[in-house]
Coordinates of C-alpha atoms in Angstrom, one line a residue:
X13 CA 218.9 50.7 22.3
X14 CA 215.2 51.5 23.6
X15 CA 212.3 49.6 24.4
X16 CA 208.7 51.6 24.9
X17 CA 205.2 49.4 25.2
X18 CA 203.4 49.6 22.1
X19 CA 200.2 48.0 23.1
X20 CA 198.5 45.7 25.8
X21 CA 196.3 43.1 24.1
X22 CA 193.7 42.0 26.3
X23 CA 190.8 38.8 25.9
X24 CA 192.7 36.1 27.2
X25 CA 190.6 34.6 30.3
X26 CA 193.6 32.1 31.7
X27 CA 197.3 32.4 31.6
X28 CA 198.9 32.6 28.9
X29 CA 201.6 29.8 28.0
X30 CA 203.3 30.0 25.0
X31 CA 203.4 32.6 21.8
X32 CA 204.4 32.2 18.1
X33 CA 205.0 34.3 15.5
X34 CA 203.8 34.6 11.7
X35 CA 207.0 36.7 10.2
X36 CA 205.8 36.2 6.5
X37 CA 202.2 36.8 7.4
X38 CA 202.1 38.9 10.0
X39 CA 200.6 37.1 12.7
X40 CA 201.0 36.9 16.1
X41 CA 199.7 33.5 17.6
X42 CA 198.7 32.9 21.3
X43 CA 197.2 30.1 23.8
X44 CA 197.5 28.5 27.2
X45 CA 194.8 27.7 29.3
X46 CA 191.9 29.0 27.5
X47 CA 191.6 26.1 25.2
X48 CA 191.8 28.0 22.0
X49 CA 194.5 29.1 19.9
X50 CA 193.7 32.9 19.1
X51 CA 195.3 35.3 16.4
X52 CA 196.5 38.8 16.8
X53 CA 197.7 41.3 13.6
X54 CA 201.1 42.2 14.0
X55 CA 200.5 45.3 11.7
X56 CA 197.2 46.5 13.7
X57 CA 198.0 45.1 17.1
X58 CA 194.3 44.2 17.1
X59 CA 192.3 40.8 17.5
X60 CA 191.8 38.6 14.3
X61 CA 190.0 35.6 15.5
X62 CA 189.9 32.8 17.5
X63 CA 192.0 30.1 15.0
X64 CA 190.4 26.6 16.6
X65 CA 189.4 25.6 19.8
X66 CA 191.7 22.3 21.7
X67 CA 190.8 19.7 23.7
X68 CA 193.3 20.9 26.5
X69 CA 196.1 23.6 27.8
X70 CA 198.4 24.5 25.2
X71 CA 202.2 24.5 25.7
X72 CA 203.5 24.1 22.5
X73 CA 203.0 26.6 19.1
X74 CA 205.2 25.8 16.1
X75 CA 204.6 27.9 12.4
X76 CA 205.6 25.4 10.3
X77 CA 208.1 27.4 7.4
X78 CA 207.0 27.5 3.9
X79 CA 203.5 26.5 4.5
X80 CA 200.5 27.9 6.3
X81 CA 200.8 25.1 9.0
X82 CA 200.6 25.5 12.6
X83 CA 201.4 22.7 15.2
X84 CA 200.1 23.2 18.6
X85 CA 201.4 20.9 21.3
X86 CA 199.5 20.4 24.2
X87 CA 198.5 19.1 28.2
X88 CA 197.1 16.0 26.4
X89 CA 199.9 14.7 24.7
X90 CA 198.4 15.5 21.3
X91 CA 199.6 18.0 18.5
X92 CA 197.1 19.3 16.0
X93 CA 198.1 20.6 12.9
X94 CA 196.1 23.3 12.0
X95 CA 196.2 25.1 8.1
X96 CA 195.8 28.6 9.3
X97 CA 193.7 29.7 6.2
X98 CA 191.3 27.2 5.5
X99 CA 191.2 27.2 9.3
X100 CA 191.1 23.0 9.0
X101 CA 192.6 20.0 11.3
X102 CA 195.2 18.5 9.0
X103 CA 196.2 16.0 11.5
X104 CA 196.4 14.7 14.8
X105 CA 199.3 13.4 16.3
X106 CA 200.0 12.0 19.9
X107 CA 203.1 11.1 21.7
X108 CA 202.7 7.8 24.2
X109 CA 202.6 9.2 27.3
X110 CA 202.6 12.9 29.3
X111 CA 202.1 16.6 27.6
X112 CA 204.4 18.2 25.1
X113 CA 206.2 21.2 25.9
X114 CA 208.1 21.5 22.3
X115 CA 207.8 21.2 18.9
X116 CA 210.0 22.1 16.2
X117 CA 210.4 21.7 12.5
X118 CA 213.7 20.5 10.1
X119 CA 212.0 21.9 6.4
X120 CA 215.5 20.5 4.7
X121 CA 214.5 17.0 5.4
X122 CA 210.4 17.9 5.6
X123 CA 210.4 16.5 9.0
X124 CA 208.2 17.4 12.6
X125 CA 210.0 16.6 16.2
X126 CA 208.2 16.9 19.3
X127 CA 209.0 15.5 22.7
X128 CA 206.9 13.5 25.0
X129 CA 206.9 14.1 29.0
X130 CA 208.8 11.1 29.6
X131 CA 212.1 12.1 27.9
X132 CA 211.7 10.9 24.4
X133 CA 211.5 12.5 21.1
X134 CA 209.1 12.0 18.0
X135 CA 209.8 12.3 14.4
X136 CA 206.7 12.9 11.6
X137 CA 207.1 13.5 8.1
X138 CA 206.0 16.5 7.2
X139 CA 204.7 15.5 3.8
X140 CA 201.9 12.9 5.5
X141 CA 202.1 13.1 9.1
X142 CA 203.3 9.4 9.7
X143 CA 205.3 8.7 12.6
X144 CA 208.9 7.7 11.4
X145 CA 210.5 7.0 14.4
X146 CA 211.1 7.6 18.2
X147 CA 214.5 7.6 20.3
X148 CA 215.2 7.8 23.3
X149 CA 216.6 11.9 25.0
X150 CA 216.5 11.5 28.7
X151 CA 215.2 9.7 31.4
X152 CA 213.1 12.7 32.6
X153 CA 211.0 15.0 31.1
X154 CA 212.5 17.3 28.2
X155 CA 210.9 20.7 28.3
X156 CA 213.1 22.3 25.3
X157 CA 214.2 21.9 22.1
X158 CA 216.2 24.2 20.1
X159 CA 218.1 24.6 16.4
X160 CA 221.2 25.9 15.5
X161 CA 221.0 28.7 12.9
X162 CA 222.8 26.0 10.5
X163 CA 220.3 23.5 11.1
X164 CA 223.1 20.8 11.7
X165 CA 222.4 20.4 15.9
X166 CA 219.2 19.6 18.3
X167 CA 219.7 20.9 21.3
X168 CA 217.2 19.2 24.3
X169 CA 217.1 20.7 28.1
X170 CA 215.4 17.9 30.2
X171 CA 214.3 18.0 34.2
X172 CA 217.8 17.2 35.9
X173 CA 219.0 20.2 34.2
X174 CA 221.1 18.5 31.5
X175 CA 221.5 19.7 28.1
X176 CA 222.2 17.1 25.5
X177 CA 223.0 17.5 21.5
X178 CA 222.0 15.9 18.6
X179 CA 223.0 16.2 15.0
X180 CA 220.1 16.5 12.8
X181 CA 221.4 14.1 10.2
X182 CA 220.1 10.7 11.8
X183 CA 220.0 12.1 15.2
X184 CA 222.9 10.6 16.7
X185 CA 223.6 11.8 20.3
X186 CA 226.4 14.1 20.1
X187 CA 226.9 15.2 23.7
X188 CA 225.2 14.9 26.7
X189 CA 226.4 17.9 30.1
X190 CA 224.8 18.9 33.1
X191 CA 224.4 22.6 33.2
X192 CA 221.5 23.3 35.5
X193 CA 220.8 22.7 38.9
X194 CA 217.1 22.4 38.6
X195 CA 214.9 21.9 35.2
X196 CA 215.9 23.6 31.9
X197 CA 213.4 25.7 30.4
X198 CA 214.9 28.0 27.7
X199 CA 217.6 27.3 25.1
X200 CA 218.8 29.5 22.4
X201 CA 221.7 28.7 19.5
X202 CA 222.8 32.6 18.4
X203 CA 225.9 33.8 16.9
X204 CA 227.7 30.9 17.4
X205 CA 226.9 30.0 20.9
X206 CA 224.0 27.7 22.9
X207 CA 222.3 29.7 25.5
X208 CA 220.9 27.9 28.5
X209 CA 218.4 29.0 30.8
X210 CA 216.5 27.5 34.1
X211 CA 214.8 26.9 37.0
X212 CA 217.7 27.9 38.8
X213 CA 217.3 31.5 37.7
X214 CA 220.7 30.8 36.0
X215 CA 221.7 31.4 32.6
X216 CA 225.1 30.0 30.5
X217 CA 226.8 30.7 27.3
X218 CA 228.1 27.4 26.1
X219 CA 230.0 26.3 23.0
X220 CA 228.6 23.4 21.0
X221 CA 228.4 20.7 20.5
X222 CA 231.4 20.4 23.3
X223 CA 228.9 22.1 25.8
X224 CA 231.6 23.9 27.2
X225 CA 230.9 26.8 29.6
X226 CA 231.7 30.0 28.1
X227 CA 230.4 32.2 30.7
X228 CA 227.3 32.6 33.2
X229 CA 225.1 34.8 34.9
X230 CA 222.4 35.0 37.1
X231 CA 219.7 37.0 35.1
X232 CA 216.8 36.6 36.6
X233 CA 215.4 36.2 40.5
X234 CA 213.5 33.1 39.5
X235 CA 213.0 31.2 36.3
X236 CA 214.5 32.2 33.3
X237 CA 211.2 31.1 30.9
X238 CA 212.6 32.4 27.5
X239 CA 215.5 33.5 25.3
X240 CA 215.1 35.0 22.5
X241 CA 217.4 36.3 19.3
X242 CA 216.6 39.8 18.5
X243 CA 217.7 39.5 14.9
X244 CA 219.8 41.6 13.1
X245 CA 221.3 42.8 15.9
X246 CA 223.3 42.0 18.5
X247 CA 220.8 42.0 21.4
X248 CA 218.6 39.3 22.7
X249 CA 215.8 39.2 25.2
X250 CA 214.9 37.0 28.3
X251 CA 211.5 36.5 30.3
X252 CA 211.3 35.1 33.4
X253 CA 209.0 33.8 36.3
X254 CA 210.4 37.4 38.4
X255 CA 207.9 39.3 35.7
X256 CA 210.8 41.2 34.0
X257 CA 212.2 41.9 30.3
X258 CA 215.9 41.6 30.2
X259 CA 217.6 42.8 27.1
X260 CA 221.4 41.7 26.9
X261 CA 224.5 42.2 24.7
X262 CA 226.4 39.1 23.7
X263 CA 228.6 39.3 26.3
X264 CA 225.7 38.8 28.4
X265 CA 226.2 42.4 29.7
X266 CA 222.3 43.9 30.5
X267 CA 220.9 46.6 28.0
X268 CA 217.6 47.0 29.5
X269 CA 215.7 46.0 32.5
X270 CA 211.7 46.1 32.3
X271 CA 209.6 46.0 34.9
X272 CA 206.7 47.5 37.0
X273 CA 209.7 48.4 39.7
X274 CA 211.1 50.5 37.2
X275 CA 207.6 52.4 36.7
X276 CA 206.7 50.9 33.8
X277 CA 203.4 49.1 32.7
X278 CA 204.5 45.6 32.3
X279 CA 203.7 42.4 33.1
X280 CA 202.6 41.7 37.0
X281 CA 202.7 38.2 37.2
X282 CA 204.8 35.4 35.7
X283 CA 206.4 36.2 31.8
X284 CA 206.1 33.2 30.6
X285 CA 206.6 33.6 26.3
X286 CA 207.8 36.0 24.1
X287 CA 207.9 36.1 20.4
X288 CA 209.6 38.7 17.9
X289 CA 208.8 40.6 14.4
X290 CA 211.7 40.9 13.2
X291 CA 210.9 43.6 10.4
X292 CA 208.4 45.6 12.4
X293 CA 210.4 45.7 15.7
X294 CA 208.4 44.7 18.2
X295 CA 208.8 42.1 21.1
X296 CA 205.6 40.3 22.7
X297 CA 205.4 38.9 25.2
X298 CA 202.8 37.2 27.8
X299 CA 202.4 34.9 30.9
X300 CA 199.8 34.6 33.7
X301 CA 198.3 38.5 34.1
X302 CA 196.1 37.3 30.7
X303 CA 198.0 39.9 28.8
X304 CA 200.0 40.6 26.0
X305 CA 202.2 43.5 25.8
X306 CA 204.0 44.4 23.1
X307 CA 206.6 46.5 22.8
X308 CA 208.3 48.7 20.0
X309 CA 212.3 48.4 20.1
X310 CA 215.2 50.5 18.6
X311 CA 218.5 50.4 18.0

């Protein structure tokens, strides 16, 4: 496989937290600490427009599926949810206390979860935005959440470095492991297994929802800030705080390895997202240089 940059995107004036992607529409989202959520055109690699302005950082973008809905978590605690084509607030949601790092969607039951700094999760319909109910995760802050490909397990990776499972039916703890020796921040369901990643530079293949260890590696030099499933392929990519690109085989054996080191124009600070286009091919990905590179791959 192969990986060449495609394009640097450039207008961002603070770091850059978090990107999502627009498969169906073709849009690449970004935001961070610019207070504004801003849209990119996958097709043109050019900039659309500035989508709305936020009260504070962002940390959290979520395209809704099936709808032209965008939740974006942030500093404050609150999560608009933005209709990206009437470019309208649909509603505005809060968790009780602290920012919020995650928020994913469950379309089979039309439901939004989101979790609060202070280790607890949040469930809104999706059809009216009411809050349905709350329940308790961890007793620290929960960073992550993830979805198995069958939509049947939550996975949540809090502070202490724990990873702990839910079933998506009623949300019944399944399993609860430490993994991590420092806070989780990445967490993956692929081919059958959960990947972990960390503060701790580490990284884990782990079955589920037993949380077994399959196998582990040390990736990264410093925080391992994404995983991500290059679809219909084997491969997937990480990010990390060391400002490298990782791509990795399934047996967590490395495919590729960019970085400036290896002469190539990447990223000079902190990586801190990454989002994919799974028909067009191409990997972004951004952090605190401002920029988003994006990058053409081939199998």
């Amino acid at each position: 496989m192969d990986i060449v940059l495609q394009d640097t995107l450039t207008g961002h004036q603070n770091p850059i937290y978090i990107l999502a992607s627009d498969e169906a529409n073709r849009i690449l989202y970004s935001a961070g600490n610019d207070k504004g959520v801003v849209e990119w055109d996958w097709n043109t690699l050019k900039f659309r427009r500035i989508l709305c302005a936020v009260p504070s950082s962002v940390y959290a973008l979520h395209v809704i599926p099936d709808t032209n809905l965008l939740a974006v978590g942030m500093r404050s605690g609150e999560i608009y949810i933005v209709d990206t084509v009437q470019q309208t607030l649909q509603a505005k949601l809060k968790v009780d206390s602290g920012a919020v790092f995650s928020v994913k969607s469950l379309p089979a039951k039309q439901e939004l979860i989101a979790v609060g700094e202070e280790g607890r999760a949040y469930i809104w319909s999706l059809g009216n935005f009411e809050l349905l109910y709350t329940f308790k995760i961890s007793d620290t802050t929960v960073r992550v959440i993830a979805m198995d490909e069958d939509a049947q397990y939550l996975a949540f990776g809090d502070k202490n470095g724990f990873v702990h499972i839910s079933n998506t039916e009623d949300y019944h703890p399944v399993a609860t492991k430490q993994i991590h020796e420092k806070a989780i921040t990445s967490l993956c369901f692929m081919h059958g297994s959960l990947f972990s990643g960390a503060r701790d530079a580490k990284m884990y293949k782990l079955s589920y929802p037993s949380l077994e260890v399959q196998a582990g590696i040390t990736p990264h030099m410093f925080t391992v800030y994404g995983i991500l499933n290059l679809d219909n392929s084997s491969y997937f990519s990480t990010v990390s705080r060391d400002k490298t690109i990782k791509i990795w085989n399934q047996d967590l054996k490395l495919q590729k390895n960019v970085s400036r080191d290896k002469g190539i124009d990447s990223h000079f600070l902190s990586i801190n997202s990454q989002a994919y286009h799974h028909q067009l091919g191409l990997l972004a990905t951004a952090g605190d240089d401002k920029m988003i590179k994006v990058w053409r791959l081939s199998y």
